[in-house]
């Protein structure tokens, strides 16, 4: 099975500051990678997904961007954080075929003040 | 891809009782997956049921699928306090590589 690493676990950032969250995957190659955001007590919102290096699909217009510089590395970024960017960010990985299990990382809790 | 809708939004039961959660979806699927999320953690895959299956078991979990009604249910038997978590369904139409999750059912099992 796959192991997803995310860091940092918790982050407190001022409004207007930049952001970089990193996700790395072990135990597989050429995975599909996903970034989700979860507001407190809510469901998961799919932000970005990637089927390969340099290939990013954005699901919703927002203040964030994603990059995939290596096969098993997925980065979520922002140039200037907004208060509304606060939330719990989850990275997930799958082999991409229908019916494949999604493996999730432990998440990063971001608080923008 | 499509989003599943879980019902109820919240469920509180006593330890030892059974818990049933439902999921509805709108279009045809290849399979449907159920996930669990403990508070402040990532999601963990529980079980997958394919469109040609009607029922599937895994330990204390029982999942049913009714494609004519576009619905699925997750039954947890003999619940334990450790089952306290949010449960999400994810219908997979197979056309894309994406799973869309709903808002989940928050299950609280009282000891």
mmCIF file with all atom_site columns, N, CA, C and O in Angstrom, chain B residues 30-57:
data_model
loop_
_atom_site.group_PDB
_atom_site.id
_atom_site.type_symbol
_atom_site.label_atom_id
_atom_site.label_alt_id
_atom_site.label_comp_id
_atom_site.label_asym_id
_atom_site.label_entity_id
_atom_site.label_seq_id
_atom_site.pdbx_PDB_ins_code
_atom_site.Cartn_x
_atom_site.Cartn_y
_atom_site.Cartn_z
_atom_site.occupancy
_atom_site.B_iso_or_equiv
_atom_site.pdbx_formal_charge
_atom_site.auth_seq_id
_atom_site.auth_comp_id
_atom_site.auth_asym_id
_atom_site.auth_atom_id
_atom_site.pdbx_PDB_model_num
ATOM 1   N N  . UNK B 1 30 ? -19.656 2.820  -11.600 1.00 0.00 ? 30 UNK B N  1
ATOM 2   C CA . UNK B 1 30 ? -18.926 1.549  -11.726 1.00 0.00 ? 30 UNK B CA 1
ATOM 3   C C  . UNK B 1 30 ? -18.777 0.897  -10.358 1.00 0.00 ? 30 UNK B C  1
ATOM 4   O O  . UNK B 1 30 ? -18.801 -0.313 -10.223 1.00 0.00 ? 30 UNK B O  1
ATOM 5   N N  . UNK B 1 31 ? -18.595 1.723  -9.356  1.00 0.00 ? 31 UNK B N  1
ATOM 6   C CA . UNK B 1 31 ? -18.435 1.225  -8.000  1.00 0.00 ? 31 UNK B CA 1
ATOM 7   C C  . UNK B 1 31 ? -18.703 2.367  -7.024  1.00 0.00 ? 31 UNK B C  1
ATOM 8   O O  . UNK B 1 31 ? -18.833 3.544  -7.428  1.00 0.00 ? 31 UNK B O  1
ATOM 9   N N  . UNK B 1 32 ? -18.773 2.040  -5.758  1.00 0.00 ? 32 UNK B N  1
ATOM 10  C CA . UNK B 1 32 ? -18.979 3.045  -4.716  1.00 0.00 ? 32 UNK B CA 1
ATOM 11  C C  . UNK B 1 32 ? -18.085 2.671  -3.543  1.00 0.00 ? 32 UNK B C  1
ATOM 12  O O  . UNK B 1 32 ? -18.019 1.498  -3.152  1.00 0.00 ? 32 UNK B O  1
ATOM 13  N N  . UNK B 1 33 ? -17.404 3.655  -3.004  1.00 0.00 ? 33 UNK B N  1
ATOM 14  C CA . UNK B 1 33 ? -16.490 3.406  -1.894  1.00 0.00 ? 33 UNK B CA 1
ATOM 15  C C  . UNK B 1 33 ? -16.976 4.121  -0.641  1.00 0.00 ? 33 UNK B C  1
ATOM 16  O O  . UNK B 1 33 ? -17.607 5.178  -0.715  1.00 0.00 ? 33 UNK B O  1
ATOM 17  N N  . UNK B 1 34 ? -16.668 3.543  0.500   1.00 0.00 ? 34 UNK B N  1
ATOM 18  C CA . UNK B 1 34 ? -16.932 4.172  1.792   1.00 0.00 ? 34 UNK B CA 1
ATOM 19  C C  . UNK B 1 34 ? -15.598 4.430  2.491   1.00 0.00 ? 34 UNK B C  1
ATOM 20  O O  . UNK B 1 34 ? -14.693 3.582  2.475   1.00 0.00 ? 34 UNK B O  1
ATOM 21  N N  . UNK B 1 35 ? -15.514 5.615  3.113   1.00 0.00 ? 35 UNK B N  1
ATOM 22  C CA . UNK B 1 35 ? -14.316 6.023  3.831   1.00 0.00 ? 35 UNK B CA 1
ATOM 23  C C  . UNK B 1 35 ? -14.708 6.476  5.233   1.00 0.00 ? 35 UNK B C  1
ATOM 24  O O  . UNK B 1 35 ? -15.833 6.909  5.480   1.00 0.00 ? 35 UNK B O  1
ATOM 25  N N  . UNK B 1 36 ? -13.727 6.431  6.101   1.00 0.00 ? 36 UNK B N  1
ATOM 26  C CA . UNK B 1 36 ? -13.908 6.870  7.485   1.00 0.00 ? 36 UNK B CA 1
ATOM 27  C C  . UNK B 1 36 ? -12.860 7.929  7.790   1.00 0.00 ? 36 UNK B C  1
ATOM 28  O O  . UNK B 1 36 ? -11.720 7.853  7.315   1.00 0.00 ? 36 UNK B O  1
ATOM 29  N N  . UNK B 1 37 ? -13.252 8.940  8.595   1.00 0.00 ? 37 UNK B N  1
ATOM 30  C CA . UNK B 1 37 ? -12.316 9.976  9.000   1.00 0.00 ? 37 UNK B CA 1
ATOM 31  C C  . UNK B 1 37 ? -12.448 10.212 10.494  1.00 0.00 ? 37 UNK B C  1
ATOM 32  O O  . UNK B 1 37 ? -13.491 10.666 10.969  1.00 0.00 ? 37 UNK B O  1
ATOM 33  N N  . UNK B 1 38 ? -11.395 9.909  11.223  1.00 0.00 ? 38 UNK B N  1
ATOM 34  C CA . UNK B 1 38 ? -11.347 10.293 12.624  1.00 0.00 ? 38 UNK B CA 1
ATOM 35  C C  . UNK B 1 38 ? -11.051 11.788 12.691  1.00 0.00 ? 38 UNK B C  1
ATOM 36  O O  . UNK B 1 38 ? -10.411 12.350 11.795  1.00 0.00 ? 38 UNK B O  1
ATOM 37  N N  . UNK B 1 39 ? -11.483 12.414 13.747  1.00 0.00 ? 39 UNK B N  1
ATOM 38  C CA . UNK B 1 39 ? -11.369 13.864 13.877  1.00 0.00 ? 39 UNK B CA 1
ATOM 39  C C  . UNK B 1 39 ? -9.926  14.321 13.696  1.00 0.00 ? 39 UNK B C  1
ATOM 40  O O  . UNK B 1 39 ? -9.016  13.819 14.360  1.00 0.00 ? 39 UNK B O  1
ATOM 41  N N  . UNK B 1 40 ? -9.725  15.267 12.777  1.00 0.00 ? 40 UNK B N  1
ATOM 42  C CA . UNK B 1 40 ? -8.400  15.830 12.572  1.00 0.00 ? 40 UNK B CA 1
ATOM 43  C C  . UNK B 1 40 ? -7.419  14.934 11.846  1.00 0.00 ? 40 UNK B C  1
ATOM 44  O O  . UNK B 1 40 ? -6.215  15.205 11.871  1.00 0.00 ? 40 UNK B O  1
ATOM 45  N N  . UNK B 1 41 ? -7.929  13.884 11.209  1.00 0.00 ? 41 UNK B N  1
ATOM 46  C CA . UNK B 1 41 ? -7.045  12.948 10.508  1.00 0.00 ? 41 UNK B CA 1
ATOM 47  C C  . UNK B 1 41 ? -7.446  12.831 9.048   1.00 0.00 ? 41 UNK B C  1
ATOM 48  O O  . UNK B 1 41 ? -8.451  13.388 8.600   1.00 0.00 ? 41 UNK B O  1
ATOM 49  N N  . UNK B 1 42 ? -6.636  12.093 8.290   1.00 0.00 ? 42 UNK B N  1
ATOM 50  C CA . UNK B 1 42 ? -6.981  11.820 6.899   1.00 0.00 ? 42 UNK B CA 1
ATOM 51  C C  . UNK B 1 42 ? -8.044  10.742 6.799   1.00 0.00 ? 42 UNK B C  1
ATOM 52  O O  . UNK B 1 42 ? -8.402  10.097 7.779   1.00 0.00 ? 42 UNK B O  1
ATOM 53  N N  . UNK B 1 43 ? -8.576  10.557 5.593   1.00 0.00 ? 43 UNK B N  1
ATOM 54  C CA . UNK B 1 43 ? -9.596  9.540  5.380   1.00 0.00 ? 43 UNK B CA 1
ATOM 55  C C  . UNK B 1 43 ? -8.941  8.174  5.206   1.00 0.00 ? 43 UNK B C  1
ATOM 56  O O  . UNK B 1 43 ? -7.843  8.055  4.660   1.00 0.00 ? 43 UNK B O  1
ATOM 57  N N  . UNK B 1 44 ? -9.663  7.153  5.643   1.00 0.00 ? 44 UNK B N  1
ATOM 58  C CA . UNK B 1 44 ? -9.198  5.776  5.497   1.00 0.00 ? 44 UNK B CA 1
ATOM 59  C C  . UNK B 1 44 ? -10.251 4.991  4.728   1.00 0.00 ? 44 UNK B C  1
ATOM 60  O O  . UNK B 1 44 ? -11.442 5.052  5.053   1.00 0.00 ? 44 UNK B O  1
ATOM 61  N N  . UNK B 1 45 ? -9.804  4.262  3.724   1.00 0.00 ? 45 UNK B N  1
ATOM 62  C CA . UNK B 1 45 ? -10.717 3.466  2.913   1.00 0.00 ? 45 UNK B CA 1
ATOM 63  C C  . UNK B 1 45 ? -11.269 2.300  3.726   1.00 0.00 ? 45 UNK B C  1
ATOM 64  O O  . UNK B 1 45 ? -10.524 1.579  4.402   1.00 0.00 ? 45 UNK B O  1
ATOM 65  N N  . UNK B 1 46 ? -12.590 2.105  3.669   1.00 0.00 ? 46 UNK B N  1
ATOM 66  C CA . UNK B 1 46 ? -13.217 1.004  4.394   1.00 0.00 ? 46 UNK B CA 1
ATOM 67  C C  . UNK B 1 46 ? -13.571 -0.155 3.477   1.00 0.00 ? 46 UNK B C  1
ATOM 68  O O  . UNK B 1 46 ? -13.210 -1.304 3.743   1.00 0.00 ? 46 UNK B O  1
ATOM 69  N N  . UNK B 1 47 ? -14.302 0.157  2.417   1.00 0.00 ? 47 UNK B N  1
ATOM 70  C CA . UNK B 1 47 ? -14.838 -0.920 1.597   1.00 0.00 ? 47 UNK B CA 1
ATOM 71  C C  . UNK B 1 47 ? -15.260 -0.377 0.238   1.00 0.00 ? 47 UNK B C  1
ATOM 72  O O  . UNK B 1 47 ? -15.638 0.793  0.135   1.00 0.00 ? 47 UNK B O  1
ATOM 73  N N  . UNK B 1 48 ? -15.173 -1.200 -0.772  1.00 0.00 ? 48 UNK B N  1
ATOM 74  C CA . UNK B 1 48 ? -15.612 -0.841 -2.120  1.00 0.00 ? 48 UNK B CA 1
ATOM 75  C C  . UNK B 1 48 ? -16.629 -1.867 -2.580  1.00 0.00 ? 48 UNK B C  1
ATOM 76  O O  . UNK B 1 48 ? -16.428 -3.075 -2.403  1.00 0.00 ? 48 UNK B O  1
ATOM 77  N N  . UNK B 1 49 ? -17.731 -1.406 -3.150  1.00 0.00 ? 49 UNK B N  1
ATOM 78  C CA . UNK B 1 49 ? -18.733 -2.309 -3.712  1.00 0.00 ? 49 UNK B CA 1
ATOM 79  C C  . UNK B 1 49 ? -18.905 -1.957 -5.188  1.00 0.00 ? 49 UNK B C  1
ATOM 80  O O  . UNK B 1 49 ? -19.020 -0.786 -5.549  1.00 0.00 ? 49 UNK B O  1
ATOM 81  N N  . UNK B 1 50 ? -18.888 -2.954 -6.026  1.00 0.00 ? 50 UNK B N  1
ATOM 82  C CA . UNK B 1 50 ? -19.003 -2.730 -7.469  1.00 0.00 ? 50 UNK B CA 1
ATOM 83  C C  . UNK B 1 50 ? -20.463 -2.700 -7.883  1.00 0.00 ? 50 UNK B C  1
ATOM 84  O O  . UNK B 1 50 ? -21.336 -3.212 -7.187  1.00 0.00 ? 50 UNK B O  1
ATOM 85  N N  . UNK B 1 51 ? -20.717 -2.146 -9.052  1.00 0.00 ? 51 UNK B N  1
ATOM 86  C CA . UNK B 1 51 ? -22.098 -1.939 -9.489  1.00 0.00 ? 51 UNK B CA 1
ATOM 87  C C  . UNK B 1 51 ? -22.855 -3.247 -9.703  1.00 0.00 ? 51 UNK B C  1
ATOM 88  O O  . UNK B 1 51 ? -24.080 -3.266 -9.673  1.00 0.00 ? 51 UNK B O  1
ATOM 89  N N  . UNK B 1 52 ? -22.144 -4.350 -9.909  1.00 0.00 ? 52 UNK B N  1
ATOM 90  C CA . UNK B 1 52 ? -22.823 -5.635 -10.106 1.00 0.00 ? 52 UNK B CA 1
ATOM 91  C C  . UNK B 1 52 ? -22.956 -6.427 -8.798  1.00 0.00 ? 52 UNK B C  1
ATOM 92  O O  . UNK B 1 52 ? -23.376 -7.585 -8.811  1.00 0.00 ? 52 UNK B O  1
ATOM 93  N N  . UNK B 1 53 ? -22.586 -5.794 -7.683  1.00 0.00 ? 53 UNK B N  1
ATOM 94  C CA . UNK B 1 53 ? -22.734 -6.424 -6.377  1.00 0.00 ? 53 UNK B CA 1
ATOM 95  C C  . UNK B 1 53 ? -23.886 -5.775 -5.625  1.00 0.00 ? 53 UNK B C  1
ATOM 96  O O  . UNK B 1 53 ? -24.134 -4.576 -5.773  1.00 0.00 ? 53 UNK B O  1
ATOM 97  N N  . UNK B 1 54 ? -24.550 -6.558 -4.799  1.00 0.00 ? 54 UNK B N  1
ATOM 98  C CA . UNK B 1 54 ? -25.673 -6.025 -4.020  1.00 0.00 ? 54 UNK B CA 1
ATOM 99  C C  . UNK B 1 54 ? -25.324 -5.874 -2.557  1.00 0.00 ? 54 UNK B C  1
ATOM 100 O O  . UNK B 1 54 ? -25.904 -5.036 -1.848  1.00 0.00 ? 54 UNK B O  1
ATOM 101 N N  . UNK B 1 55 ? -24.386 -6.694 -2.108  1.00 0.00 ? 55 UNK B N  1
ATOM 102 C CA . UNK B 1 55 ? -24.036 -6.645 -0.690  1.00 0.00 ? 55 UNK B CA 1
ATOM 103 C C  . UNK B 1 55 ? -22.588 -7.101 -0.529  1.00 0.00 ? 55 UNK B C  1
ATOM 104 O O  . UNK B 1 55 ? -22.112 -7.951 -1.278  1.00 0.00 ? 55 UNK B O  1
ATOM 105 N N  . UNK B 1 56 ? -21.926 -6.500 0.463   1.00 0.00 ? 56 UNK B N  1
ATOM 106 C CA . UNK B 1 56 ? -20.546 -6.874 0.726   1.00 0.00 ? 56 UNK B CA 1
ATOM 107 C C  . UNK B 1 56 ? -20.271 -6.739 2.217   1.00 0.00 ? 56 UNK B C  1
ATOM 108 O O  . UNK B 1 56 ? -20.792 -5.819 2.866   1.00 0.00 ? 56 UNK B O  1
ATOM 109 N N  . UNK B 1 57 ? -19.465 -7.644 2.746   1.00 0.00 ? 57 UNK B N  1
ATOM 110 C CA . UNK B 1 57 ? -19.165 -7.634 4.170   1.00 0.00 ? 57 UNK B CA 1
ATOM 111 C C  . UNK B 1 57 ? -17.668 -7.503 4.378   1.00 0.00 ? 57 UNK B C  1
ATOM 112 O O  . UNK B 1 57 ? -16.860 -7.997 3.593   1.00 0.00 ? 57 UNK B O  1
#
